[in-house]
Tab-separated table of C-alpha atoms and ligand atoms in Angstrom:
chain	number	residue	atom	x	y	z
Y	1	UNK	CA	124.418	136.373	29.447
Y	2	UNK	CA	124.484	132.363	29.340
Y	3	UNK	CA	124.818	130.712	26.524
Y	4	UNK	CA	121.309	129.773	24.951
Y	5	UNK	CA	121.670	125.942	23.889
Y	6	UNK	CA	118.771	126.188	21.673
Y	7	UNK	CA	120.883	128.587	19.178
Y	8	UNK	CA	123.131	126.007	18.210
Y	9	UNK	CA	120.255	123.858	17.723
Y	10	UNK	CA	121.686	120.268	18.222
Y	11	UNK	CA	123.106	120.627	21.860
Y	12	UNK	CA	126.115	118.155	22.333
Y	13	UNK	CA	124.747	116.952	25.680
Y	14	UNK	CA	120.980	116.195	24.269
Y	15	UNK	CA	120.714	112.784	23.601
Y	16	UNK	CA	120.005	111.551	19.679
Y	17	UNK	CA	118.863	108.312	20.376
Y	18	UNK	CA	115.253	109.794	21.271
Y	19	UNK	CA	115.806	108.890	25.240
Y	20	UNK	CA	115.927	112.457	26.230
Y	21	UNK	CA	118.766	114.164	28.103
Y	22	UNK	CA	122.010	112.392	28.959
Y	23	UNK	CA	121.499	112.616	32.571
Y	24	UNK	CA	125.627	114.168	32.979
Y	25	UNK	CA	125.156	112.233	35.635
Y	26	UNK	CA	127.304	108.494	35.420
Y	27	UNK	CA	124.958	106.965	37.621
Y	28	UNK	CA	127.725	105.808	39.987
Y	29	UNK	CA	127.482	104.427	43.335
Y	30	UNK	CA	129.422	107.324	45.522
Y	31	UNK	CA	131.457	106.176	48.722
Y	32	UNK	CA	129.007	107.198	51.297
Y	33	UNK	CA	131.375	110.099	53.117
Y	34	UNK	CA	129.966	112.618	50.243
Y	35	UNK	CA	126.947	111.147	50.669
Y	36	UNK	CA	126.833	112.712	53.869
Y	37	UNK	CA	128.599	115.849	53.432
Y	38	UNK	CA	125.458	117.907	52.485
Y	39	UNK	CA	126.450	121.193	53.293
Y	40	UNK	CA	129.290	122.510	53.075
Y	41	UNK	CA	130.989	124.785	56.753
Y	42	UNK	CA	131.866	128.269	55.574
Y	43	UNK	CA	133.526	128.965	59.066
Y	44	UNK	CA	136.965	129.445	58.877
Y	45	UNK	CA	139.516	129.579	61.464
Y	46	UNK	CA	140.425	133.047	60.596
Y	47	UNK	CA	139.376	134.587	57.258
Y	48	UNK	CA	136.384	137.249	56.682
Y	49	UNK	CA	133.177	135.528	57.486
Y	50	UNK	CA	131.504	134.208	54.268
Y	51	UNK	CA	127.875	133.688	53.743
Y	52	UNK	CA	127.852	130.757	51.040
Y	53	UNK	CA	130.145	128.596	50.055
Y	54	UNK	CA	132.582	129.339	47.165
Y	55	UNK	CA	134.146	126.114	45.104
Y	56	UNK	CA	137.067	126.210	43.076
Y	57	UNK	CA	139.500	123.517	41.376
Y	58	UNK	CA	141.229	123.280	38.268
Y	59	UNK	CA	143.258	120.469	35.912
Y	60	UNK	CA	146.177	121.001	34.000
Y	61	UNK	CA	145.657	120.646	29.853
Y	62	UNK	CA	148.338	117.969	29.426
Y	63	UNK	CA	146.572	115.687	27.387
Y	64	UNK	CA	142.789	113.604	28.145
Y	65	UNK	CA	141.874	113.193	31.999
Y	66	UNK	CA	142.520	109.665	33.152
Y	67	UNK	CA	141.240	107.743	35.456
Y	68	UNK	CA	143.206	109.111	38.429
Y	69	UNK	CA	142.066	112.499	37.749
Y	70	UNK	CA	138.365	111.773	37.488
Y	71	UNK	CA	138.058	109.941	40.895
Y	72	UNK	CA	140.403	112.198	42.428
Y	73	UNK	CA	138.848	115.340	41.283
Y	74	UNK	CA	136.511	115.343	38.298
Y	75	UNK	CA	133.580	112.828	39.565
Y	76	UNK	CA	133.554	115.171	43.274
Y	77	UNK	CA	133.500	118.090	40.817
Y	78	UNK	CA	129.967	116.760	39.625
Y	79	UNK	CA	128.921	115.897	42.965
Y	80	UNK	CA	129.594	118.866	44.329
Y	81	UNK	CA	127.509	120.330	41.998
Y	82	UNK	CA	124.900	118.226	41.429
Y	83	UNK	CA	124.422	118.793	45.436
Y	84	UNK	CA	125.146	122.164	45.878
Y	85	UNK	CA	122.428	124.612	47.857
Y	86	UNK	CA	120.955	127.826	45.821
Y	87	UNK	CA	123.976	129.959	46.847
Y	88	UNK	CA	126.999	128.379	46.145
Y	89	UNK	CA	129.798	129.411	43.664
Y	90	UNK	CA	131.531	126.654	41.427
Y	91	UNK	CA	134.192	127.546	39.260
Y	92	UNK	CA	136.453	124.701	37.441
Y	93	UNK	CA	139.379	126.051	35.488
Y	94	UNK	CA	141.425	124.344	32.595
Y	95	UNK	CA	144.846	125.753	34.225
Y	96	UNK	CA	146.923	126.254	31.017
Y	97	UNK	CA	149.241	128.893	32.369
Y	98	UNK	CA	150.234	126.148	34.763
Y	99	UNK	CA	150.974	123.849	31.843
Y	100	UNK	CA	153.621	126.024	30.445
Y	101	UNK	CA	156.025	125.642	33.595
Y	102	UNK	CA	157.578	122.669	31.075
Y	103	UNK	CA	157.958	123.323	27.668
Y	104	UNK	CA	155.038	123.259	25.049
Y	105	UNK	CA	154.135	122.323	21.695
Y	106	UNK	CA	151.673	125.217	20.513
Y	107	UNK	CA	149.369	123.154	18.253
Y	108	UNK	CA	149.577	120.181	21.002
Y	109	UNK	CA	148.637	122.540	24.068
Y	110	UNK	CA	145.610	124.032	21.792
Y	111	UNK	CA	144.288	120.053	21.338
Y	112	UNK	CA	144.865	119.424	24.767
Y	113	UNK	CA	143.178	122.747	25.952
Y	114	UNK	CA	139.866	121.860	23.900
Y	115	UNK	CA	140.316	118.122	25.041
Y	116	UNK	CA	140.171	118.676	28.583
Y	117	UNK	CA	137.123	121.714	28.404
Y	118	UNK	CA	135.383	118.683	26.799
Y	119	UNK	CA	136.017	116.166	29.285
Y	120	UNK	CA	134.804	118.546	32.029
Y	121	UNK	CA	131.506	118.924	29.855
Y	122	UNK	CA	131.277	115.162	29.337
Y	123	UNK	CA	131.858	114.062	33.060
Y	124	UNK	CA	128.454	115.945	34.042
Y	125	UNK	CA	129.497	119.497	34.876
Y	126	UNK	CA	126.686	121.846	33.859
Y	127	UNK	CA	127.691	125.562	32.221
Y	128	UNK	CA	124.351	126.615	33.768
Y	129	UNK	CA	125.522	125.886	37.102
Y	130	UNK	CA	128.641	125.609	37.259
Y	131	UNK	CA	131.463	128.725	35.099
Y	132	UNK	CA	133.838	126.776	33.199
Y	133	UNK	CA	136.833	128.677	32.120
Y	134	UNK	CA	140.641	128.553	30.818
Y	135	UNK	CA	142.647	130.011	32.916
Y	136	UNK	CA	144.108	132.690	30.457
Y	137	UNK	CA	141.326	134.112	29.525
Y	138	UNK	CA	141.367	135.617	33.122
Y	139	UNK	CA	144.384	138.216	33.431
Y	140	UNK	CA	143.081	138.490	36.939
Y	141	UNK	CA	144.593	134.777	38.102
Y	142	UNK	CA	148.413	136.199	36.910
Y	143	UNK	CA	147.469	139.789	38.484
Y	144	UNK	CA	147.008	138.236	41.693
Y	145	UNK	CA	149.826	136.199	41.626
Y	146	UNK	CA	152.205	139.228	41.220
Y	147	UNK	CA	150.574	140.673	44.333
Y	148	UNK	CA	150.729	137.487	46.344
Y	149	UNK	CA	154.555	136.906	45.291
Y	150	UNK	CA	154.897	139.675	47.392
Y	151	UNK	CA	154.076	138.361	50.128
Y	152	UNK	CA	155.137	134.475	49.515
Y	153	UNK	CA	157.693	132.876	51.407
Y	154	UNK	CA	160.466	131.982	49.257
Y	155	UNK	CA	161.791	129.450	52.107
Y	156	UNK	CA	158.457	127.652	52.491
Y	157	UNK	CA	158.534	127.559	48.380
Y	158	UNK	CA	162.009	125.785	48.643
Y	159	UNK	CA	160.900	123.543	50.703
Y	160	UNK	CA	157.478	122.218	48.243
Y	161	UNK	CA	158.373	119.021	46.758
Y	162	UNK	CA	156.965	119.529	43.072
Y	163	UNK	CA	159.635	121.734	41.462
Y	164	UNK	CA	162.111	118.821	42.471
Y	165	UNK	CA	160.214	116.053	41.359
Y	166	UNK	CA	159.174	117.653	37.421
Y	167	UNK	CA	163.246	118.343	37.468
Y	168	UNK	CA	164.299	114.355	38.698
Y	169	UNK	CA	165.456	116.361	41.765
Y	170	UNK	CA	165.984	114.522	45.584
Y	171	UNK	CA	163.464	115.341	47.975
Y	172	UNK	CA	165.858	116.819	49.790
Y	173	UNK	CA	167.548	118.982	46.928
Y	174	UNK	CA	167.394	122.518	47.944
Y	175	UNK	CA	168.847	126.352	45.998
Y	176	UNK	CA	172.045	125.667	47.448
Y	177	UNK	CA	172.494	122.796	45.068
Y	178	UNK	CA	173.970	124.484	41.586
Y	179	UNK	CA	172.780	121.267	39.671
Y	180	UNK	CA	169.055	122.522	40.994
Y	181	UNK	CA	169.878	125.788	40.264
Y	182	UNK	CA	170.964	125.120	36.448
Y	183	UNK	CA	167.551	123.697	35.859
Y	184	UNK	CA	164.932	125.407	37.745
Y	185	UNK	CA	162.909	127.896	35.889
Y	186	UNK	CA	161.286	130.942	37.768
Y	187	UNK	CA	157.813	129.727	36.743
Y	188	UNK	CA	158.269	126.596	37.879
Y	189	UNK	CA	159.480	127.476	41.451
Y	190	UNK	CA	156.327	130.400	41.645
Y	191	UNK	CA	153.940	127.437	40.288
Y	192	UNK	CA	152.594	127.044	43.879
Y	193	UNK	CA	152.013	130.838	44.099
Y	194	UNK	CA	149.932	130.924	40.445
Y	195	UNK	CA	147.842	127.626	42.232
Y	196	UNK	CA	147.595	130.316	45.219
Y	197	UNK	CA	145.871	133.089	43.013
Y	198	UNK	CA	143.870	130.734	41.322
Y	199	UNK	CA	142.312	129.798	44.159
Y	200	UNK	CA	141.934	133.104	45.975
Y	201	UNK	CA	140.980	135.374	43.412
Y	202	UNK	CA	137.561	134.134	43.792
Y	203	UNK	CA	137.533	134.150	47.530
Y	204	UNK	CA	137.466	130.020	47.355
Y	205	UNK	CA	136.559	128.466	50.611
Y	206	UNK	CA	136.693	125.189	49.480
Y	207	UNK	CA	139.025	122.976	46.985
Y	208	UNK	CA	138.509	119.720	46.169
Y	209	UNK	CA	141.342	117.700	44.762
Y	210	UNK	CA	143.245	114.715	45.042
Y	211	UNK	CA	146.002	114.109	47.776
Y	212	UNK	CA	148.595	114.878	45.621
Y	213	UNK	CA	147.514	118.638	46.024
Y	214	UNK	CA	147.395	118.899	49.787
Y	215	UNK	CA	151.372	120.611	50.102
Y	216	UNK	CA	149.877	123.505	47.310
Y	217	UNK	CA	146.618	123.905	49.437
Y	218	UNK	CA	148.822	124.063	52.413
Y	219	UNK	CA	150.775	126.837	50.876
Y	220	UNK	CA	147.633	128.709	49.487
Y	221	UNK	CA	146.358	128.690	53.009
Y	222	UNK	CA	149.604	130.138	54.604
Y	223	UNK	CA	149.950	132.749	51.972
Y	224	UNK	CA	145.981	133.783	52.204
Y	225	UNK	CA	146.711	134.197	56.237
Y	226	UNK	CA	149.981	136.221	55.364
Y	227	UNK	CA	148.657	138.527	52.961
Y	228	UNK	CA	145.188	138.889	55.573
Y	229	UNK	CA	147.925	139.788	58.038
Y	230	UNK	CA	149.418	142.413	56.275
Y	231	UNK	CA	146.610	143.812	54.499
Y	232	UNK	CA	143.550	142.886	56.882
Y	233	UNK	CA	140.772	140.358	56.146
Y	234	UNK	CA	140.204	140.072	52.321
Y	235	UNK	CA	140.678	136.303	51.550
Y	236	UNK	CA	138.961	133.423	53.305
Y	237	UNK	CA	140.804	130.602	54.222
Y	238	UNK	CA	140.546	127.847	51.606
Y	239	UNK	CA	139.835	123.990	52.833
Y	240	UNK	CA	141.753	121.476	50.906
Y	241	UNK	CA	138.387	118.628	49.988
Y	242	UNK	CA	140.180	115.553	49.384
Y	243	UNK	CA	138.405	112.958	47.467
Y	244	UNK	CA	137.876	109.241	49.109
Y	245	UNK	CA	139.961	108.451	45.897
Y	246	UNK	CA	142.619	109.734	47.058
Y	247	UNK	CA	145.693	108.586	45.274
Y	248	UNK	CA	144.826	106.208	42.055
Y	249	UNK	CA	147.924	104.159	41.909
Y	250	UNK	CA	149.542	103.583	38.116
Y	251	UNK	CA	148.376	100.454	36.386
Y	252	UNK	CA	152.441	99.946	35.136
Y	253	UNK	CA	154.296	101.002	38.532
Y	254	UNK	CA	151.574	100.694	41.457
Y	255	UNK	CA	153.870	102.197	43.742
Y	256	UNK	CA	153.493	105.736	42.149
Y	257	UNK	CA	150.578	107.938	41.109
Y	258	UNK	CA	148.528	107.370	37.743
Y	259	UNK	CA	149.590	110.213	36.256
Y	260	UNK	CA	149.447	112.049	32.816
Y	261	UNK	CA	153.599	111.722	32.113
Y	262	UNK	CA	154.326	108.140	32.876
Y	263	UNK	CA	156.034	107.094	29.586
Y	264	UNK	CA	154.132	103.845	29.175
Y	265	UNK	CA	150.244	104.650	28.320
Y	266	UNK	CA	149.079	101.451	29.474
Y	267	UNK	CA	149.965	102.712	33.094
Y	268	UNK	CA	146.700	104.632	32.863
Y	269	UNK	CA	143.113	104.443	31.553
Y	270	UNK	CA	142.137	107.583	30.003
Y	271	UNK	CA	138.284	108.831	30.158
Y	272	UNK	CA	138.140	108.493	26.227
Y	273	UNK	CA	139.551	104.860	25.903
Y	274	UNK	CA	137.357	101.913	24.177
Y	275	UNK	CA	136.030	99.491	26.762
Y	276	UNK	CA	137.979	97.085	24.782
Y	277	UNK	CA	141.344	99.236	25.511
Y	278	UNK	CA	140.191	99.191	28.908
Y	279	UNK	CA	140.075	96.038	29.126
Y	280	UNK	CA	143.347	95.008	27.649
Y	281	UNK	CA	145.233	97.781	29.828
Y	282	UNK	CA	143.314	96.147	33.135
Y	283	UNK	CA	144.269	92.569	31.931
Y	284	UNK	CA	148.148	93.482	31.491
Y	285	UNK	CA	148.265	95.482	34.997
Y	286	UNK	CA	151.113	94.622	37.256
Y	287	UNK	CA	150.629	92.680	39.527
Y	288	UNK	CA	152.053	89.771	41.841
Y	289	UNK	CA	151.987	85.884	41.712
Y	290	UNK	CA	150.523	84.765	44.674
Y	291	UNK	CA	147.260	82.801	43.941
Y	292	UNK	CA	144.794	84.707	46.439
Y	293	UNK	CA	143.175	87.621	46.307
Y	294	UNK	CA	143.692	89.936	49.198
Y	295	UNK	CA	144.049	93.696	50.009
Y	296	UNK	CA	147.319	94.335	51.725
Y	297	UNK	CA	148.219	98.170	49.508
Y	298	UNK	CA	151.785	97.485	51.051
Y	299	UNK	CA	152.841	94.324	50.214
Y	300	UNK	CA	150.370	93.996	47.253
Y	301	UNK	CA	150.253	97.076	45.938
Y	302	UNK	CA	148.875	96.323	42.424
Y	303	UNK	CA	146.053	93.804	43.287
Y	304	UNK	CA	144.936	96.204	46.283
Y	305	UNK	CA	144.882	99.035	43.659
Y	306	UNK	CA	142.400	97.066	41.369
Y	307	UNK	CA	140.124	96.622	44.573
Y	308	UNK	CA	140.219	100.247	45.343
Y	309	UNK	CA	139.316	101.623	41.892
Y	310	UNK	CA	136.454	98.676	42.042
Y	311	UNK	CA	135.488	99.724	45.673
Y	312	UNK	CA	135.250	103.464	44.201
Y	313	UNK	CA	132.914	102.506	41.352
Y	314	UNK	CA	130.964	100.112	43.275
Y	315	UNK	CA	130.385	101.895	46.787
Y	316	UNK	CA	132.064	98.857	48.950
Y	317	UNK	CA	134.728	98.440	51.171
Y	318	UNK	CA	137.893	97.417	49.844
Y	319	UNK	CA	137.999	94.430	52.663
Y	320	UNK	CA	134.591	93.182	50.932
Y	321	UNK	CA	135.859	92.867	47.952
Y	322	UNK	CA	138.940	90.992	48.911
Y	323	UNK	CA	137.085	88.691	50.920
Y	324	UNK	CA	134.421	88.009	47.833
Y	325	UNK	CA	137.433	87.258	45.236
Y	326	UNK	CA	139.129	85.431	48.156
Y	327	UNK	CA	138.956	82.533	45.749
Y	328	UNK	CA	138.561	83.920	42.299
Y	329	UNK	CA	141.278	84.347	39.855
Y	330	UNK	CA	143.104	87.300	39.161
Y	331	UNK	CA	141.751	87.128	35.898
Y	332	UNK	CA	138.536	87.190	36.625
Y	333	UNK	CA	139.168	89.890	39.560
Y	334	UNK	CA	140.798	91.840	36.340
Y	335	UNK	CA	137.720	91.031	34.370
Y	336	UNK	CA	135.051	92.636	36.386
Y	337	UNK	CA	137.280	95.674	37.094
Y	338	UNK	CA	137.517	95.884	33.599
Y	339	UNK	CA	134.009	95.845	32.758
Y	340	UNK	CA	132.930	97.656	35.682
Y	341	UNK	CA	135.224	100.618	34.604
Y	342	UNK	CA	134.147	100.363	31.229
Y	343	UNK	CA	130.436	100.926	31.549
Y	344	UNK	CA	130.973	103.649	34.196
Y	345	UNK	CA	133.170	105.725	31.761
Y	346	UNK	CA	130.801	104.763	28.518
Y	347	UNK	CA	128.689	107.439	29.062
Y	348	UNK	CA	131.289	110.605	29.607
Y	349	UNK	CA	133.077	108.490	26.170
Y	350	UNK	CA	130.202	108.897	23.938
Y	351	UNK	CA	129.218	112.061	25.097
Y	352	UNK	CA	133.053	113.525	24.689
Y	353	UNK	CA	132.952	112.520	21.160
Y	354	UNK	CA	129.382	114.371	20.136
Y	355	UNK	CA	130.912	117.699	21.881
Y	356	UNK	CA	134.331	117.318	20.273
Y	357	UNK	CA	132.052	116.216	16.990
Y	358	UNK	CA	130.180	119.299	17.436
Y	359	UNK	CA	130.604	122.063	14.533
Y	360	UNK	CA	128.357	124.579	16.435
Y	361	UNK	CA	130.641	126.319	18.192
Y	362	UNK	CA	128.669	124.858	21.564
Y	363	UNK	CA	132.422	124.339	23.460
Y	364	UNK	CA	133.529	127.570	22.450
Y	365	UNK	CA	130.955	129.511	23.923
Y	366	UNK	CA	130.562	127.832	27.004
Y	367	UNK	CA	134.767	128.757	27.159
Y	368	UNK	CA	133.521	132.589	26.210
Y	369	UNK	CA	131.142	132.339	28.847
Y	370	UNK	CA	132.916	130.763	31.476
Y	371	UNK	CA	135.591	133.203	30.886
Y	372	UNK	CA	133.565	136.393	31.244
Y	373	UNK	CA	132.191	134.994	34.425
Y	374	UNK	CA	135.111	134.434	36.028
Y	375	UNK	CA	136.667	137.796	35.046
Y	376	UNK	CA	134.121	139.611	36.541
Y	377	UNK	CA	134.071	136.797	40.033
Y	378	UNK	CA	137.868	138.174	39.794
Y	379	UNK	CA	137.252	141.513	39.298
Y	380	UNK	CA	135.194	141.785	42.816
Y	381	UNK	CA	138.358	140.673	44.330
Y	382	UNK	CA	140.641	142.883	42.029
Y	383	UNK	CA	138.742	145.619	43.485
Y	384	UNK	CA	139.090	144.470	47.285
Y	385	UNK	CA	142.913	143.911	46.884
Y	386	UNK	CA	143.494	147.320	45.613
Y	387	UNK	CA	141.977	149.122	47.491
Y	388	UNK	CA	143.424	147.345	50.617
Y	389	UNK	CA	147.194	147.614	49.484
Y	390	UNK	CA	146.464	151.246	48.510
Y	391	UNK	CA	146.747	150.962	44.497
Z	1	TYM	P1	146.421	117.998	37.870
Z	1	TYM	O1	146.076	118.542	36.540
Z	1	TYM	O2	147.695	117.229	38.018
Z	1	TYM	O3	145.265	117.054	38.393
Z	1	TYM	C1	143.902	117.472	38.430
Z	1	TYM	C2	143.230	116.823	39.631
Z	1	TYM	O4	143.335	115.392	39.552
Z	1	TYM	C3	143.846	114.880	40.787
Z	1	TYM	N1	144.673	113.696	40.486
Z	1	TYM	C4	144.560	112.522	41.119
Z	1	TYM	N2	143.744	112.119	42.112
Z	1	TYM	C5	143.864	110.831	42.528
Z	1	TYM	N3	144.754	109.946	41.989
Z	1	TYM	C6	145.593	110.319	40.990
Z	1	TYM	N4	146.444	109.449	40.451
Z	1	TYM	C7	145.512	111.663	40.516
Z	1	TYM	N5	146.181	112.366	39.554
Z	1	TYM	C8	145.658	113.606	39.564
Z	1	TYM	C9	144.686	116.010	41.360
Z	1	TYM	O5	144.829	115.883	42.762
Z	1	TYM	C10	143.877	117.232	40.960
Z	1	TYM	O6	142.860	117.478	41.910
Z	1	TYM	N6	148.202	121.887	40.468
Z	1	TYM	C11	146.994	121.264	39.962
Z	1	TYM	C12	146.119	122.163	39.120
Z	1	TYM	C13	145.709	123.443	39.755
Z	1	TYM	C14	144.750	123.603	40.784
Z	1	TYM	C15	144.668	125.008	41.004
Z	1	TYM	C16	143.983	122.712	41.525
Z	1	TYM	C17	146.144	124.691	39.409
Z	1	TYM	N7	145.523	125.639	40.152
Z	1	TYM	C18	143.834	125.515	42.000
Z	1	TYM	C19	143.145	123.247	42.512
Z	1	TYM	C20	143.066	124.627	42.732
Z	1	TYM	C21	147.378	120.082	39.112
Z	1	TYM	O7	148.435	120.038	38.539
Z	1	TYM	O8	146.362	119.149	38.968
């Protein structure tokens, strides 16, 4: 059963203002790689043969999607749906088991669960084509993970870089440190494996995330191939899909990541900020002092950031933008990208609020939904696993 907008009789997503539907499309220019990827290959190197493609990602609840996360993952999410042939699968998952590998404020997590489910509505992806679902309301994800940890190599696990950097850890740190060993938590360590199960339980063949999740798609890909190789061909081998955007650089420390736990909050835009906030936290980027404008991500690594979030909204080549501000401002090269980020995101802003306004219940059943969807995608595989490993 899908959930019958009409029921709740004003539908978040319809528009009030007598123009119709929102389109849940932003209407932005896309770099023209995706515009080429049509179709999607479902040949894998080794793997089961699979008839139609199979799309899975997910995002952590830690608070409202920003910038990073939306041209890294959210806005290919759309596309990939928006473009998608008859056949394919799409499931997008808020991953809140994954959240819980630091420690969580109940009430907070519950806000930032509902926040996020929102966003994913508001950015364009459609619970009629696409099954939107938490991640705990499918027993399934943690079933599989048990099964898989059998099977996952503790060594290659050592080796993954995340459980050192959440703990302040060296690269290098490994479980013959004690310090590492005093602080790491067994759920933390495993998180790659959960990511793993997430991704396999419904037979994914194709992921698409930002670069930062290439090592965990690695990992799910070796630990598919082991468990094939023990217990023959069940799982297909998943294809990491990076995004163009592939690393959105904070607007505080452009040598890292935007990400959702940098302590200052002007180091990112989130998808619900004002234009006018948007503004502000594009004028006070870092930056350098050198009068010209020009793209050089090592040497200028907060201009050439600007230019690539501007090149990702506007469909041009970071190089042409350089050479068209060669002798603008700053400030007016800040302008423009703040404006030009503002309108793109007004859109997903106003229609956040009317689903996050809505008394309904519209977000809750698409969640119910979502969820029952993906149990039973899960179950198919459930059934496959068990039967192979002789449960
Ligand atoms: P999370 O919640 O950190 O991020 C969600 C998505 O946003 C992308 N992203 C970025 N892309 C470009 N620039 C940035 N600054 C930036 N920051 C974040 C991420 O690459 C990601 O695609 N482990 C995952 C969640 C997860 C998952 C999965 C993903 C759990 N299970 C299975 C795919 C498949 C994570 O923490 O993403």
């Amino acid at each position: 059963m899908r959930v019958s907008l009409a029921r709740h009789g004003a539908n978040p997503l319809r528009s009030t203002s007598g123009k119709g539907n929102f389109t849940l499309r932003p209407g932005i220019a896309q770099p023209s790689k995706w515009h080429q990827q049509r179709s999607l290959n479902t040949s894998t190197s080794s793997g089961p043969s699979v008839k139609d493609p199979v799309i899975f990602s997910g995002i952590q609840p830690t608070g409202v999607p920003h910038l990073g996360n939306y041209l890294g993952a959210l806005r290919q999410w759309v596309k990939l749906q928006d473009e998608a042939s008859p056949g394919t699968k799409l499931l997008f998952s808020i991953v809140d088991l994954h959240a819980l590998t630091v420690p969580q404020d109940a009430k907070q997590l519950r806000a930032w669960r509902r926040e996020a489910f929102a966003t994913l509505l508001a950015v364009g992806l459609d619970p009629k084509r696409s099954t939107i679902f938490y991640q705990s309301s499918v027993p399934a994800h943690t079933e599989l993970m048990w099964i898989l940890s059998t099977v996952a190599s503790m060594g290659y696990l050592s080796r993954m870089t995340q459980w050192k950097s959440k703990l302040q850890l060296p690269e290098d740190a490994s479980l013959d440190d004690s310090e590492a060993r005093a602080q790491l938590r067994l759920g933390l360590f495993s998180y790659p494996v959960l990511q793993a199960a997430d991704i396999l339980i419904h037979r994914a063949t194709h992921v698409p995330v930002g670069e930062d999740q290439r090592q965990h798609l690695e990992f799910s890909r070796y630990t598919a191939n082991s468990f094939n190789h023990l217990y023959g061909n069940i799982f297909p081998i998943p294809e990491a899909h990076i995004s163009p955007a592939k690393r959105v650089m904070s607007l505080k420390e452009p040598t890292s990541k935007m990400s959702k736990s940098h302590p200052d909050p002007k180091s990112r835009i989130l998808l619900t900020d004002s234009a006018s906030e948007i503004q502000k936290k594009v004028k006070v980027a870092l930056t350098d002092s050198e009068a010209k404008i020009s793209y050089d991500p090592t040497n200028r690594p907060g201009v050439s950031n600007l230019i690539e979030i501007l090149s990702h909204f506007e469909g041009v080549s970071c190089q042409e933008i350089a050479s068209e501000y060669e002798s603008a401002s700053l400030r007016s090269l800040k302008e423009h990208v703040g404006v030009r980020i503002a309108d793109s995101l007004k859109d997903i802003r106003e229609r956040y609020g009317q689903i996050m306004g809505d008394r309904g219940g519209y977000l809750d059943d698409v969640a119910r939904e979502g969820g029952e969807a993906a149990q039973a995608s899960a179950d198919l595989t459930m059934k496959k696993v068990k039967k192979a490993m002789g449960l």
